[in-house]
Coordinates of C-alpha atoms (C1' of nucleotides) in Angstrom, one line a residue:
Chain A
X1 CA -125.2 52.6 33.6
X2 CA -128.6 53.6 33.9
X3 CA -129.2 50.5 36.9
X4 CA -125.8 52.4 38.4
X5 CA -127.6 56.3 38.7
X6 CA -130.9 54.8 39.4
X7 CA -129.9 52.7 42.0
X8 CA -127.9 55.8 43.5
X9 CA -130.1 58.6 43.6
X10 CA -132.8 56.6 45.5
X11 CA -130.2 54.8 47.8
X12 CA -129.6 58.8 49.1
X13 CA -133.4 58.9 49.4
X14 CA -133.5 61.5 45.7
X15 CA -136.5 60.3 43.2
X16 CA -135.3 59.1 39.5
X17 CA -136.8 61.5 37.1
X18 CA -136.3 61.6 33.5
X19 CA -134.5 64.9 33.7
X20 CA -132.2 63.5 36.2
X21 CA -131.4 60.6 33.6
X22 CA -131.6 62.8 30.4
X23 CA -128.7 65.5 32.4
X24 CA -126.7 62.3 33.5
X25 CA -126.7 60.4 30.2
X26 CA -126.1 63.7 27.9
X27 CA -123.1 64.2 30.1
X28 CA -121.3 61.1 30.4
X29 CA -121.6 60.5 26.4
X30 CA -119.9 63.9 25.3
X31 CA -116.0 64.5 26.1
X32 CA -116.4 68.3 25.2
X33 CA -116.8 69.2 29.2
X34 CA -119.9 71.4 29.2
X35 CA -120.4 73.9 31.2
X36 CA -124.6 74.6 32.5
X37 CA -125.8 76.5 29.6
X38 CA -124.1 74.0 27.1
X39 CA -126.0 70.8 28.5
X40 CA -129.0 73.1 28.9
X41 CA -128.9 73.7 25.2
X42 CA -128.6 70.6 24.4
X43 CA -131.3 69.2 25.8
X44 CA -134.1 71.7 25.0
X45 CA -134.4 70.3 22.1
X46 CA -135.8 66.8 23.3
X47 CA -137.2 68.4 26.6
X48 CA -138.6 71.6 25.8
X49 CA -139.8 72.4 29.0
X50 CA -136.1 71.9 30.7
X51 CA -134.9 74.6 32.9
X52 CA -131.4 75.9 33.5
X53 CA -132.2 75.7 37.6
X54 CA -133.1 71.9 37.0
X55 CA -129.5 71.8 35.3
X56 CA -127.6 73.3 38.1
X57 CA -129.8 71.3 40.8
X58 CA -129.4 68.2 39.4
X59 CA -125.6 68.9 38.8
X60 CA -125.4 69.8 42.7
X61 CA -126.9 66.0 43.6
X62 CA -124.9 63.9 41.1
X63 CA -121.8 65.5 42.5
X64 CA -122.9 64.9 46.2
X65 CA -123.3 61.3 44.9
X66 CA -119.8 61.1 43.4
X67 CA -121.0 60.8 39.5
X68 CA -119.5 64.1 38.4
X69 CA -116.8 66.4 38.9
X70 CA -116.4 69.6 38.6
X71 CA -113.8 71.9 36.4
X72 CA -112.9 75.1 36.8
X73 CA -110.7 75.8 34.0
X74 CA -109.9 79.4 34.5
X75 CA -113.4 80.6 32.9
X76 CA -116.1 82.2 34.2
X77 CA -118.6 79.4 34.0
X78 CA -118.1 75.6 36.0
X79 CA -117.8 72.9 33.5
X80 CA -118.6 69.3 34.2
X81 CA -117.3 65.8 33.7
X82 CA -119.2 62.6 34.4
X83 CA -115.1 60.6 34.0
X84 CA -114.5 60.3 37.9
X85 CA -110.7 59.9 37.3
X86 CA -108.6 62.5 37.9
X87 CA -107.0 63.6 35.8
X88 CA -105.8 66.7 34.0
X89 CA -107.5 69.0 31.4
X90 CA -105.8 71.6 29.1
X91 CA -107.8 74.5 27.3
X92 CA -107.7 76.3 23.9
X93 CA -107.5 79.8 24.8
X94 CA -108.6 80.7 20.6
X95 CA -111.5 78.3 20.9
X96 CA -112.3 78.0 24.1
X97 CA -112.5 73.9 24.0
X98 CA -111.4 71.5 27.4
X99 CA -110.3 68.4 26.5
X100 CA -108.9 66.0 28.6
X101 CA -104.5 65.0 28.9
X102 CA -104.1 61.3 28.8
X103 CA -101.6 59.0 29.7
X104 CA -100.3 61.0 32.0
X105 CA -99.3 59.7 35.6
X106 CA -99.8 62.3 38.3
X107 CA -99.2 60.3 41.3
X108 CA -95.6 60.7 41.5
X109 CA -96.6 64.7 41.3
X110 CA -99.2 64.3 43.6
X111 CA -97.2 62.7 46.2
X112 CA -94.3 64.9 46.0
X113 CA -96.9 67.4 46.9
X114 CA -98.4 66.1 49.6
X115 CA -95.2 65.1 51.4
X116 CA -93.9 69.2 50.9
X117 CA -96.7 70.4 52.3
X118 CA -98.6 70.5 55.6
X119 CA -102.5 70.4 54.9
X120 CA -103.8 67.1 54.5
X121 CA -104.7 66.8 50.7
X122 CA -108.1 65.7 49.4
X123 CA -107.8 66.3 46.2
X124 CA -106.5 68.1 43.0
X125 CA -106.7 69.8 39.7
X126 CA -104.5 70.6 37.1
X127 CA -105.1 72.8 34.1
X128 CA -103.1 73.9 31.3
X129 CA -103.7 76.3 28.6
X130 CA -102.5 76.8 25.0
X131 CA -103.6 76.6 21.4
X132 CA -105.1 73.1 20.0
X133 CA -104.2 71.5 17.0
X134 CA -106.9 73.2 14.5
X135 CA -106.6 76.6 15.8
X136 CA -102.8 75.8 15.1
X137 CA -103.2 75.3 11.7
X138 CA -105.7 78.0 11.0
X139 CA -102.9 80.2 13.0
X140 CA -100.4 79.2 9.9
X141 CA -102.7 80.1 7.3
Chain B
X1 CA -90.6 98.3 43.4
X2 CA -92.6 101.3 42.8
X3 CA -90.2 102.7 39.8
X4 CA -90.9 99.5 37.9
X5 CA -94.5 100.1 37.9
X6 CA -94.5 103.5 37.5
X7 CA -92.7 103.0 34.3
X8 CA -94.4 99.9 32.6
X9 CA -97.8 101.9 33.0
X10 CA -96.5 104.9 31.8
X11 CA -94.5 103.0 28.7
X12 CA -97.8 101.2 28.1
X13 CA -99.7 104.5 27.5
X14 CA -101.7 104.0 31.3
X15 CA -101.2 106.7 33.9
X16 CA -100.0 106.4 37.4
X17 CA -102.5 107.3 40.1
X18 CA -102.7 106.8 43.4
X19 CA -105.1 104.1 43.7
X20 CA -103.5 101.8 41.5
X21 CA -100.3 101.9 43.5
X22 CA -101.9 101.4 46.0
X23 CA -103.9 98.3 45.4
X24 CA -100.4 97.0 43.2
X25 CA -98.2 97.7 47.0
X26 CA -101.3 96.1 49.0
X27 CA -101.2 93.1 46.6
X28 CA -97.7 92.8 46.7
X29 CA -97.3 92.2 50.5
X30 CA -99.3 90.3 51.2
X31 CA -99.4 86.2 50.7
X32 CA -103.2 85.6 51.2
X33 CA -104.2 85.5 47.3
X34 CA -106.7 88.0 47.9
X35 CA -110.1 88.1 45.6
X36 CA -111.3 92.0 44.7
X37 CA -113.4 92.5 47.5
X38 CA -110.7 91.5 49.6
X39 CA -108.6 93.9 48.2
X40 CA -111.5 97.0 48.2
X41 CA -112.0 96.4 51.9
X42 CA -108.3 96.6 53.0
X43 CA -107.9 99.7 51.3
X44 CA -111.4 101.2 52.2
X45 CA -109.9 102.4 54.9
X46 CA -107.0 104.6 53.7
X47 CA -109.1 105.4 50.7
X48 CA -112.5 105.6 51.5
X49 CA -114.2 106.5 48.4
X50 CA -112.4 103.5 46.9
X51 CA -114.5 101.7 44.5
X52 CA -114.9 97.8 43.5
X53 CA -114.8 98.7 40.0
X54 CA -111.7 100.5 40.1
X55 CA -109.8 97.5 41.9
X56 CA -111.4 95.3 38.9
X57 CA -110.2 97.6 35.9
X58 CA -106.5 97.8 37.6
X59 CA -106.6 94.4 38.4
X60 CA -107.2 94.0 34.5
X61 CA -104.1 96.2 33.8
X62 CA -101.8 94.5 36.4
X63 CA -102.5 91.4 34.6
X64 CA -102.1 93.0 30.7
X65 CA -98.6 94.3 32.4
X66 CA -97.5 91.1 33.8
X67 CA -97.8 92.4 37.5
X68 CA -100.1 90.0 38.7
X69 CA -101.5 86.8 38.0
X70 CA -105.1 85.6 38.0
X71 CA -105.9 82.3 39.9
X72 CA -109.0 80.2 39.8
X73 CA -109.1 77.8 42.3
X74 CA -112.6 76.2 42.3
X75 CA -114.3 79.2 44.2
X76 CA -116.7 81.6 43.0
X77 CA -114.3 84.5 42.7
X78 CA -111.6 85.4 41.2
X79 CA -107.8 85.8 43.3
X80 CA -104.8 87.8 42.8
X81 CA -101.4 86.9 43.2
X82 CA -98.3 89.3 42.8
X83 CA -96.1 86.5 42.7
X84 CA -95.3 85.7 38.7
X85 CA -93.3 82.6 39.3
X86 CA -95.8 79.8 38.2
X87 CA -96.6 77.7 41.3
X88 CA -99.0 75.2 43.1
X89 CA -101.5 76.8 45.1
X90 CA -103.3 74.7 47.7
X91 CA -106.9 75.7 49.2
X92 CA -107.9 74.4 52.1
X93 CA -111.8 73.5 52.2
X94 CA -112.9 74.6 55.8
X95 CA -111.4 77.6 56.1
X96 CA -111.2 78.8 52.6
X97 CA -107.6 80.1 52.7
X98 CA -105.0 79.6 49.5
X99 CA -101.6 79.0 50.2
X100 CA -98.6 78.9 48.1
X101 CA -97.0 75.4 47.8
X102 CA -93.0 75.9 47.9
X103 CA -90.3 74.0 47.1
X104 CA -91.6 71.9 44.2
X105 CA -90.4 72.0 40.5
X106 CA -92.8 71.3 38.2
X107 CA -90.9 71.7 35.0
X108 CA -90.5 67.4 34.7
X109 CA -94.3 67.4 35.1
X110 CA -94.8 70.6 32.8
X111 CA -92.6 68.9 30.3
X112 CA -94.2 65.6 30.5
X113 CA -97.3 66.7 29.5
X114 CA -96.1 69.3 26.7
X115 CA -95.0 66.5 24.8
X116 CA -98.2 64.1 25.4
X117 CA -100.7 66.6 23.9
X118 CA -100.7 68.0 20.6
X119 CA -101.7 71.7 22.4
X120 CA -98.9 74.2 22.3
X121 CA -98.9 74.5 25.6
X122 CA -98.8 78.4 27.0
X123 CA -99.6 78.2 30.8
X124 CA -100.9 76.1 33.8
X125 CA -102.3 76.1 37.0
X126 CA -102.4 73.6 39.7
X127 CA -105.0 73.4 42.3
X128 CA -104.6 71.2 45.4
X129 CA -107.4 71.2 48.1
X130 CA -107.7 69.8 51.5
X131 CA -107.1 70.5 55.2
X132 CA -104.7 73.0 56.4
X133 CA -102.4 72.7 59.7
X134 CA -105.2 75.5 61.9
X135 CA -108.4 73.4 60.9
X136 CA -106.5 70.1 61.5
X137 CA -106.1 71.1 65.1
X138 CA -109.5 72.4 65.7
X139 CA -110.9 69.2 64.0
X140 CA -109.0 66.9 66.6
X141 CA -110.6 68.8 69.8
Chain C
dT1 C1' -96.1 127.5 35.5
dT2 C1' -100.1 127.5 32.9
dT3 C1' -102.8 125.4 29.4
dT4 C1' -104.3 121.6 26.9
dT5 C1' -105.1 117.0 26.1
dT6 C1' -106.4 112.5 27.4
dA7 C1' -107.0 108.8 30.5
dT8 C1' -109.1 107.6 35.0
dA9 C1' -112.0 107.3 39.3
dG10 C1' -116.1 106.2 41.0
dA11 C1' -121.2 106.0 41.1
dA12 C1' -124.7 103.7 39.1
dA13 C1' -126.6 100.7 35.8
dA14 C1' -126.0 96.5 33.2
dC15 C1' -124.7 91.8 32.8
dA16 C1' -124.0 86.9 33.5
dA17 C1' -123.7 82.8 36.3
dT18 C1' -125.7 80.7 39.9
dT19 C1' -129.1 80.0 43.8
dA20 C1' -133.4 80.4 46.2
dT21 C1' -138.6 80.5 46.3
dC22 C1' -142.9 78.5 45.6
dG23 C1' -147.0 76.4 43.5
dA24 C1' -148.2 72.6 40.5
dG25 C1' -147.1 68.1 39.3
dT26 C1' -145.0 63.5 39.6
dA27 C1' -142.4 59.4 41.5
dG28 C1' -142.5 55.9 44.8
dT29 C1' -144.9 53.8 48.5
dT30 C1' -148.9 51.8 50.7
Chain D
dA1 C1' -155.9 54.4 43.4
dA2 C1' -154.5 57.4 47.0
dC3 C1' -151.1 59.5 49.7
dT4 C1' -146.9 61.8 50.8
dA5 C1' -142.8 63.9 49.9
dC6 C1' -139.7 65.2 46.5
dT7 C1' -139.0 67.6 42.2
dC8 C1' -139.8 70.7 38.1
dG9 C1' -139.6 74.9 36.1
dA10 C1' -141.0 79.9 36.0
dT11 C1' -139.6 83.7 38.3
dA12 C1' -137.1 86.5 41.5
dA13 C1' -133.0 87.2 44.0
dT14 C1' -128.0 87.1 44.6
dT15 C1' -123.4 87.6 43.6
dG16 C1' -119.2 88.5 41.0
dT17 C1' -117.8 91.3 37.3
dT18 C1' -118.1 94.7 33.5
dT19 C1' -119.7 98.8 31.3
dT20 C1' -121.3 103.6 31.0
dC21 C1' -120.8 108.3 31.9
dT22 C1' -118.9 112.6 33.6
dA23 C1' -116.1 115.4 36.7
dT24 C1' -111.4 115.3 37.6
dA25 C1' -106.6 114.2 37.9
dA26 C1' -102.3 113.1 35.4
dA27 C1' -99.2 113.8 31.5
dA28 C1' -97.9 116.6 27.7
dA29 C1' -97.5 121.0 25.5
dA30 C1' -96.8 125.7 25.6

DNA sequence: TTTTTTATAGAAAACAATTATCGAGTAGTT
DNA sequence: AACTACTCGATAATTGTTTTCTATAAAAAA
């Protein structure tokens, strides 16, 4: 993994810094989709000197170097997601949590779209909202 | 048109003004999926002391009243759609437009996923991206 | 219609997420 | 070890959105 991001950032002529690493490695060992602030918090506690810009900066290059996407589910923060496939996400509008919809095959979808339409598609997201299994059961309490 | 908004604010306890009729009739003939300040500047000129917040806190009401619904489509700000029906928006990346995509059912996709997840699902929005027919052209001079 | 009540418009300030700036420090190269 | 260029992080700036406050306009009451 760490020979894969390494490798990477210095092919695209970026320097390997352990901030870079720490921000890569928190993200793609959590499935909870966090959003700036959340990995910022996070991390403090191991690097205290870790800054919110460094977050969003290093976000922006491991993007440009296809190791994250980004969601937009509707809030008023971007979330992120080191899992490169695409596919969709639904949130809890109680708790607020994004997790992700499995075993769900979107190509037929996607290519029903892209034949019905005119722009050349790049790419897609799908989100869904509703209430997640706990906040279901606290509901019925 | 404007009897059934007149009477869901009124039923709802809101008052009908001027400016919120307008910015509803704006929003509702048009198909660009205008974001707020799109909205303020179009009607800047037929009411000039117009004001972004007021276009915000109606925007707010249209939305508690089922007028309008809010899209998110991987940009910065916020858009506004008229339209309730629940369908595929596509955005095309060099010109920033959002189009609606037509003629697509998405209930068998909707459905599909309802019953893989354990979320009751409320709601979903579907974001494609890519080229659209203008930019195509221009790209290919 | 006139009066009274109550919500609203709009200016300005507050806020929150994100981006830009810049000097000190560090990674990678020689 | 020294050099060079990139990066970090504190701070300021920006941008989209929300809140606050008060004169005023809309609805209700008289």
């Amino acid at each position: 993994m760490e020979v894969c991001i390494t490798s990477l950032l210095r092919d695209r002529g970026f320097k390997v810094t352990p901030q870079r690493l720490a921000i890569y490695n928190m993200l793609s060992s959590t499935k909870s989709h966090p959003n700036a602030e959340m990995i910022f918090n996070e991390l403090q506690a191991m690097y205290p000197t870790m800054s919110l810009a460094t977050v969003y900066k290093t976000m922006e290059i491991l993007k440009e170097i296809g190791l994250v996407q980004v969601l937009n589910a509707g809030e008023d923060s971007f979330r992120y997601d080191a899992v490169m496939t695409n596919h969709p996400h639904v949130r809890c509008t109680e708790c607020g949590q994004v997790e992700d919809v499995y075993d769900i095959n979107i190509d037929a979808f996607v290519n029903e779209v892209s034949q019905g339409t005119k722009y050349q598609i790049m790419g897609q997201q799908f989100y869904f909202h509703g209430i997640c299994p706990t906040c279901q059961r606290k509901n019925s309490n």
